[in-house]
């Protein structure tokens, strides 16, 4: 997993295989021109092993790929760093982060947009430190103070994507239960809701609340995240979180289904203006 999530490794391998065949080279011939063993090319193309950006550049040179946009796109797939130019900062927390969480952060750091439905808690990118700690402590009952400290640090570091240039565009639909569920006590909740009000005013953030009056809706099946990437939709991926793992969906039909679900939820949710008013009112009464 060192060089990026499995979904991106497979996409990168497929793209490199297509480029190789387009210039009429066998995997053995490509390996010889790159100075490698044939098995290395096979592992890269099947996505069974990570690939360094330098190896991608070498293959692109071997295949005569000069298109700067295509080269940049494939280098993004290899995981050249996050939007702020920091290379895999989350590896410093390798001892406390499971691989699926590292994969999630990798996608988040390089995506251009994120759409999320949250049904239980405030999105991680918008959490205050004390709210994040309360949520983490509840999810990992019995965790040491040192581990909680590290996980909260990670959550706060992730929020840098909203301050990057350009920033991640975040669209979030929050079930009203997210606002009503008291996490960490009244004071913590009031400050968290005020933080949401501040975030809702940022140009790169769009918040909508799905009120209780909306009744049953397609989101009752659970929260999800859709990551989108600039220049191409081929990298888009849906992430479903479970108690012990995360599930990545990349098939076009899955992406279409979840995109349509998010659009439907947005239509049934309050407008951003009315949502802001509800959040501020809830904070005042918290």
Short mmCIF file of C-alpha atoms in Angstrom, two decimals:
data_model
loop_
_atom_site.label_atom_id
_atom_site.label_comp_id
_atom_site.label_asym_id
_atom_site.label_seq_id
_atom_site.Cartn_x
_atom_site.Cartn_y
_atom_site.Cartn_z
CA UNK A 1 0.00 0.00 0.00
CA UNK A 2 3.02 2.27 0.26
CA UNK A 3 2.53 4.03 -3.06
CA UNK A 4 -1.23 4.57 -2.93
CA UNK A 5 -4.58 2.82 -2.67
CA UNK A 6 -5.21 -0.38 -4.56
CA UNK A 7 -7.88 1.26 -6.71
CA UNK A 8 -5.36 3.74 -8.07
CA UNK A 9 -2.68 1.07 -8.56
CA UNK A 10 -5.07 -0.92 -10.72
CA UNK A 11 -6.05 2.16 -12.75
CA UNK A 12 -2.42 3.14 -13.22
CA UNK A 13 -1.50 -0.39 -14.30
CA UNK A 14 -4.34 -0.50 -16.82
CA UNK A 15 -3.32 2.87 -18.30
CA UNK A 16 0.34 1.84 -18.59
CA UNK A 17 -0.63 -1.48 -20.19
CA UNK A 18 -2.78 0.36 -22.75
CA UNK A 19 0.07 2.74 -23.56
CA UNK A 20 2.49 -0.17 -23.99
CA UNK A 21 0.21 -2.05 -26.37
CA UNK A 22 -0.52 1.15 -28.31
CA UNK A 23 3.15 1.38 -29.30
CA UNK A 24 3.38 -2.32 -30.12
CA UNK A 25 5.64 -3.45 -27.29
CA UNK A 26 5.41 -6.69 -25.33
CA UNK A 27 5.91 -6.53 -21.57
CA UNK A 28 9.29 -8.21 -22.07
CA UNK A 29 10.39 -5.62 -24.63
CA UNK A 30 9.23 -2.77 -22.39
CA UNK A 31 11.14 -4.25 -19.46
CA UNK A 32 14.32 -4.57 -21.55
CA UNK A 33 14.10 -0.94 -22.68
CA UNK A 34 13.57 0.17 -19.07
CA UNK A 35 16.42 -2.02 -17.81
CA UNK A 36 14.10 -4.16 -15.67
CA UNK A 37 13.01 -7.75 -15.37
CA UNK A 38 9.78 -8.58 -17.20
CA UNK A 39 8.06 -9.52 -13.93
CA UNK A 40 8.33 -5.92 -12.69
CA UNK A 41 6.33 -4.62 -15.64
CA UNK A 42 3.74 -7.36 -15.09
CA UNK A 43 3.38 -6.52 -11.39
CA UNK A 44 2.93 -2.83 -12.19
CA UNK A 45 0.34 -3.49 -14.90
CA UNK A 46 -1.71 -5.84 -12.74
CA UNK A 47 -1.57 -3.46 -9.77
CA UNK A 48 -0.10 -6.12 -7.48
CA UNK A 49 2.76 -3.87 -6.39
CA UNK A 50 3.28 -0.18 -5.88
CA UNK A 51 5.24 1.90 -8.34
CA UNK A 52 7.45 4.86 -7.70
CA UNK A 53 6.95 8.11 -9.65
CA UNK A 54 10.43 7.73 -11.13
CA UNK A 55 9.46 4.33 -12.56
CA UNK A 56 6.31 5.82 -14.09
CA UNK A 57 8.36 8.59 -15.73
CA UNK A 58 10.75 6.01 -17.15
CA UNK A 59 7.94 3.92 -18.64
CA UNK A 60 6.30 7.01 -20.12
CA UNK A 61 9.61 7.90 -21.75
CA UNK A 62 9.94 4.35 -23.09
CA UNK A 63 6.42 4.60 -24.55
CA UNK A 64 7.10 8.04 -26.02
CA UNK A 65 4.36 9.79 -24.02
CA UNK A 66 4.96 13.53 -24.30
CA UNK A 67 1.49 14.86 -23.40
CA UNK A 68 2.15 16.86 -20.18
CA UNK A 69 -1.42 16.50 -18.90
CA UNK A 70 -1.41 12.73 -19.37
CA UNK A 71 1.98 12.45 -17.70
CA UNK A 72 0.79 14.53 -14.76
CA UNK A 73 -2.37 12.44 -14.40
CA UNK A 74 -0.45 9.17 -14.31
CA UNK A 75 2.01 10.60 -11.81
CA UNK A 76 -0.93 11.53 -9.58
CA UNK A 77 -1.99 7.89 -9.75
CA UNK A 78 1.45 6.86 -8.52
CA UNK A 79 1.05 9.14 -5.50
CA UNK A 80 3.50 11.99 -5.97
CA UNK A 81 2.27 13.90 -2.90
CA UNK A 82 -0.77 15.72 -1.59
CA UNK A 83 -2.32 19.00 -2.69
CA UNK A 84 0.00 21.03 -0.47
CA UNK A 85 3.06 19.29 -1.87
CA UNK A 86 3.72 17.31 1.30
CA UNK A 87 4.74 13.78 0.40
CA UNK A 88 2.75 11.20 2.33
CA UNK A 89 2.85 13.04 5.66
CA UNK A 90 0.56 10.38 7.12
CA UNK A 91 3.35 7.77 6.92
CA UNK A 92 4.72 9.30 10.12
CA UNK A 93 1.63 7.84 11.82
CA UNK A 94 1.99 4.39 10.24
CA UNK A 95 2.02 2.73 13.66
CA UNK A 96 -1.45 3.97 14.62
CA UNK A 97 -3.23 4.18 11.25
CA UNK A 98 -4.66 1.06 9.60
CA UNK A 99 -3.89 0.68 5.85
CA UNK A 100 -7.45 1.50 4.80
CA UNK A 101 -7.30 4.82 6.67
CA UNK A 102 -3.97 5.66 5.05
CA UNK A 103 -5.54 4.89 1.68
CA UNK A 104 -8.47 7.18 2.48
CA UNK A 105 -6.14 10.06 3.43
CA UNK A 106 -4.12 9.51 0.26
CA UNK A 107 -7.24 9.84 -1.89
CA UNK A 108 -8.47 12.85 0.10
CA UNK A 109 -5.13 14.63 -0.21
CA UNK A 110 -5.12 14.45 -4.02
CA UNK A 111 -8.80 14.74 -4.87
CA UNK A 112 -10.19 17.97 -6.28
CA UNK A 113 -13.66 17.50 -4.80
CA UNK A 114 -15.37 15.46 -2.12
CA UNK A 115 -19.08 14.76 -1.70
CA UNK A 116 -20.17 13.14 1.53
CA UNK A 117 -23.30 12.06 3.33
CA UNK A 118 -22.92 11.98 7.11
CA UNK A 119 -25.62 10.40 9.25
CA UNK A 120 -23.97 10.20 12.67
CA UNK A 121 -21.07 12.62 13.19
CA UNK A 122 -19.61 15.87 11.84
CA UNK A 123 -17.34 15.27 8.81
CA UNK A 124 -13.73 14.83 9.88
CA UNK A 125 -12.55 17.79 7.81
CA UNK A 126 -14.79 20.10 9.85
CA UNK A 127 -14.29 18.73 13.36
CA UNK A 128 -12.85 20.76 16.23
CA UNK A 129 -9.99 19.13 18.19
CA UNK A 130 -12.15 18.40 21.24
CA UNK A 131 -15.03 16.99 19.18
CA UNK A 132 -12.55 14.83 17.23
CA UNK A 133 -11.12 13.50 20.46
CA UNK A 134 -14.54 12.68 21.89
CA UNK A 135 -15.58 10.84 18.72
CA UNK A 136 -12.30 8.93 18.53
CA UNK A 137 -12.40 7.97 22.20
CA UNK A 138 -15.94 6.63 21.77
CA UNK A 139 -15.00 4.63 18.66
CA UNK A 140 -11.83 3.21 20.24
CA UNK A 141 -12.88 2.53 23.79
CA UNK A 142 -9.84 1.80 25.94
CA UNK A 143 -7.32 3.42 23.58
CA UNK A 144 -4.31 5.01 25.27
CA UNK A 145 -3.99 8.76 25.61
CA UNK A 146 -0.96 8.66 23.30
CA UNK A 147 -2.92 6.92 20.55
CA UNK A 148 -5.84 9.31 20.91
CA UNK A 149 -3.44 12.26 20.68
CA UNK A 150 -1.93 10.87 17.47
CA UNK A 151 -5.29 10.18 15.84
CA UNK A 152 -6.57 13.67 16.64
CA UNK A 153 -3.36 15.13 15.18
CA UNK A 154 -4.01 13.18 11.98
CA UNK A 155 -7.60 14.41 11.77
CA UNK A 156 -6.50 18.03 12.16
CA UNK A 157 -3.67 17.61 9.64
CA UNK A 158 -6.18 16.27 7.11
CA UNK A 159 -8.04 19.58 7.29
CA UNK A 160 -5.17 21.30 5.48
CA UNK A 161 -6.75 20.22 2.17
CA UNK A 162 -9.38 22.93 2.71
CA UNK A 163 -6.63 25.54 2.93
CA UNK A 164 -4.52 24.27 0.03
CA UNK A 165 -4.15 26.15 -3.27
CA UNK A 166 -6.43 25.20 -4.86
CA UNK A 167 -8.47 23.88 -1.95
CA UNK A 168 -10.50 20.71 -1.91
CA UNK A 169 -14.14 21.47 -2.74
CA UNK A 170 -16.29 19.91 -0.03
CA UNK A 171 -20.01 19.27 -0.43
CA UNK A 172 -21.62 17.66 2.60
CA UNK A 173 -25.17 16.61 3.36
CA UNK A 174 -25.67 16.15 7.12
CA UNK A 175 -28.60 14.32 8.62
CA UNK A 176 -30.19 16.52 11.29
CA UNK A 177 -29.25 13.83 13.84
CA UNK A 178 -25.61 14.91 13.38
CA UNK A 179 -26.50 18.33 14.82
CA UNK A 180 -28.65 16.94 17.63
CA UNK A 181 -26.34 14.18 18.86
CA UNK A 182 -24.42 15.57 21.83
CA UNK A 183 -20.76 14.58 21.56
CA UNK A 184 -18.35 15.50 24.33
CA UNK A 185 -20.89 17.52 26.32
CA UNK A 186 -22.86 20.74 25.69
CA UNK A 187 -19.83 23.03 25.55
CA UNK A 188 -17.98 20.87 23.04
CA UNK A 189 -21.11 20.59 20.90
CA UNK A 190 -21.77 24.34 20.91
CA UNK A 191 -18.23 25.10 19.79
CA UNK A 192 -18.43 22.39 17.12
CA UNK A 193 -21.66 23.78 15.69
CA UNK A 194 -20.18 27.28 15.65
CA UNK A 195 -17.24 25.83 13.73
CA UNK A 196 -19.72 24.43 11.20
CA UNK A 197 -21.24 27.89 10.80
CA UNK A 198 -17.78 29.30 10.04
CA UNK A 199 -17.02 26.51 7.58
CA UNK A 200 -20.35 26.94 5.79
CA UNK A 201 -19.32 30.46 4.84
CA UNK A 202 -16.17 29.31 3.05
CA UNK A 203 -16.46 29.42 -0.77
CA UNK A 204 -15.06 25.89 -1.11
CA UNK A 205 -17.54 24.37 1.37
CA UNK A 206 -21.21 23.62 0.71
CA UNK A 207 -23.21 22.34 3.68
CA UNK A 208 -26.80 21.14 3.62
CA UNK A 209 -28.87 19.64 6.40
CA UNK A 210 -31.35 16.86 5.73
CA UNK A 211 -34.10 17.61 8.28
CA UNK A 212 -36.05 15.03 10.22
CA UNK A 213 -39.13 16.18 8.33
CA UNK A 214 -37.64 14.72 5.14
CA UNK A 215 -38.64 11.32 6.51
CA UNK A 216 -37.11 8.14 5.11
CA UNK A 217 -34.56 8.77 2.36
CA UNK A 218 -31.98 6.97 0.28
CA UNK A 219 -29.27 7.88 2.79
CA UNK A 220 -30.72 5.65 5.50
CA UNK A 221 -28.50 2.87 4.17
CA UNK A 222 -25.49 4.66 5.63
CA UNK A 223 -22.86 7.35 5.07
CA UNK A 224 -20.61 7.45 2.03
CA UNK A 225 -17.91 9.58 0.41
CA UNK A 226 -17.35 10.27 -3.29
CA UNK A 227 -13.89 11.51 -4.29
CA UNK A 228 -13.49 13.28 -7.66
CA UNK A 229 -10.28 14.18 -9.43
CA UNK A 230 -9.54 17.01 -11.82
CA UNK A 231 -9.30 16.43 -15.58
CA UNK A 232 -10.87 12.98 -15.56
CA UNK A 233 -13.69 11.07 -13.94
CA UNK A 234 -11.83 7.78 -14.44
CA UNK A 235 -10.22 8.19 -11.01
CA UNK A 236 -13.44 8.87 -9.11
CA UNK A 237 -14.12 6.45 -6.27
CA UNK A 238 -16.80 5.83 -3.64
CA UNK A 239 -15.73 4.95 -0.11
CA UNK A 240 -17.99 3.11 2.33
CA UNK A 241 -16.86 2.88 5.94
CA UNK A 242 -17.54 -0.14 8.09
CA UNK A 243 -16.60 -0.86 11.69
CA UNK A 244 -13.41 -2.73 10.86
CA UNK A 245 -12.70 -1.80 7.24
CA UNK A 246 -13.42 0.50 4.30
CA UNK A 247 -14.86 -0.59 0.96
CA UNK A 248 -13.79 1.16 -2.27
CA UNK A 249 -16.16 1.17 -5.24
CA UNK A 250 -14.80 2.16 -8.65
CA UNK A 251 -17.16 0.62 -11.20
CA UNK A 252 -18.91 3.20 -13.36
CA UNK A 253 -22.34 1.88 -12.39
CA UNK A 254 -21.51 2.23 -8.69
CA UNK A 255 -20.23 5.75 -9.16
CA UNK A 256 -23.34 6.66 -11.13
CA UNK A 257 -25.63 5.20 -8.46
CA UNK A 258 -23.97 7.04 -5.59
CA UNK A 259 -23.73 10.29 -7.53
CA UNK A 260 -27.45 10.11 -8.27
CA UNK A 261 -28.13 9.31 -4.61
CA UNK A 262 -26.13 12.34 -3.49
CA UNK A 263 -27.98 14.57 -5.96
CA UNK A 264 -31.31 13.28 -4.67
CA UNK A 265 -30.27 13.90 -1.06
CA UNK A 266 -29.19 17.44 -1.96
CA UNK A 267 -32.59 18.11 -3.50
CA UNK A 268 -34.43 16.92 -0.37
CA UNK A 269 -32.08 18.74 2.02
CA UNK A 270 -32.46 22.33 3.14
CA UNK A 271 -30.76 24.98 1.02
CA UNK A 272 -27.28 26.03 2.18
CA UNK A 273 -28.78 29.28 3.51
CA UNK A 274 -31.55 27.55 5.46
CA UNK A 275 -29.08 24.91 6.64
CA UNK A 276 -26.79 27.62 8.00
CA UNK A 277 -29.71 29.15 9.87
CA UNK A 278 -30.64 25.77 11.39
CA UNK A 279 -27.06 25.05 12.44
CA UNK A 280 -26.69 28.49 14.03
CA UNK A 281 -30.03 28.12 15.80
CA UNK A 282 -29.08 24.69 17.10
CA UNK A 283 -25.78 26.08 18.37
CA UNK A 284 -27.57 28.87 20.20
CA UNK A 285 -29.82 26.35 21.93
CA UNK A 286 -27.20 23.67 22.54
#
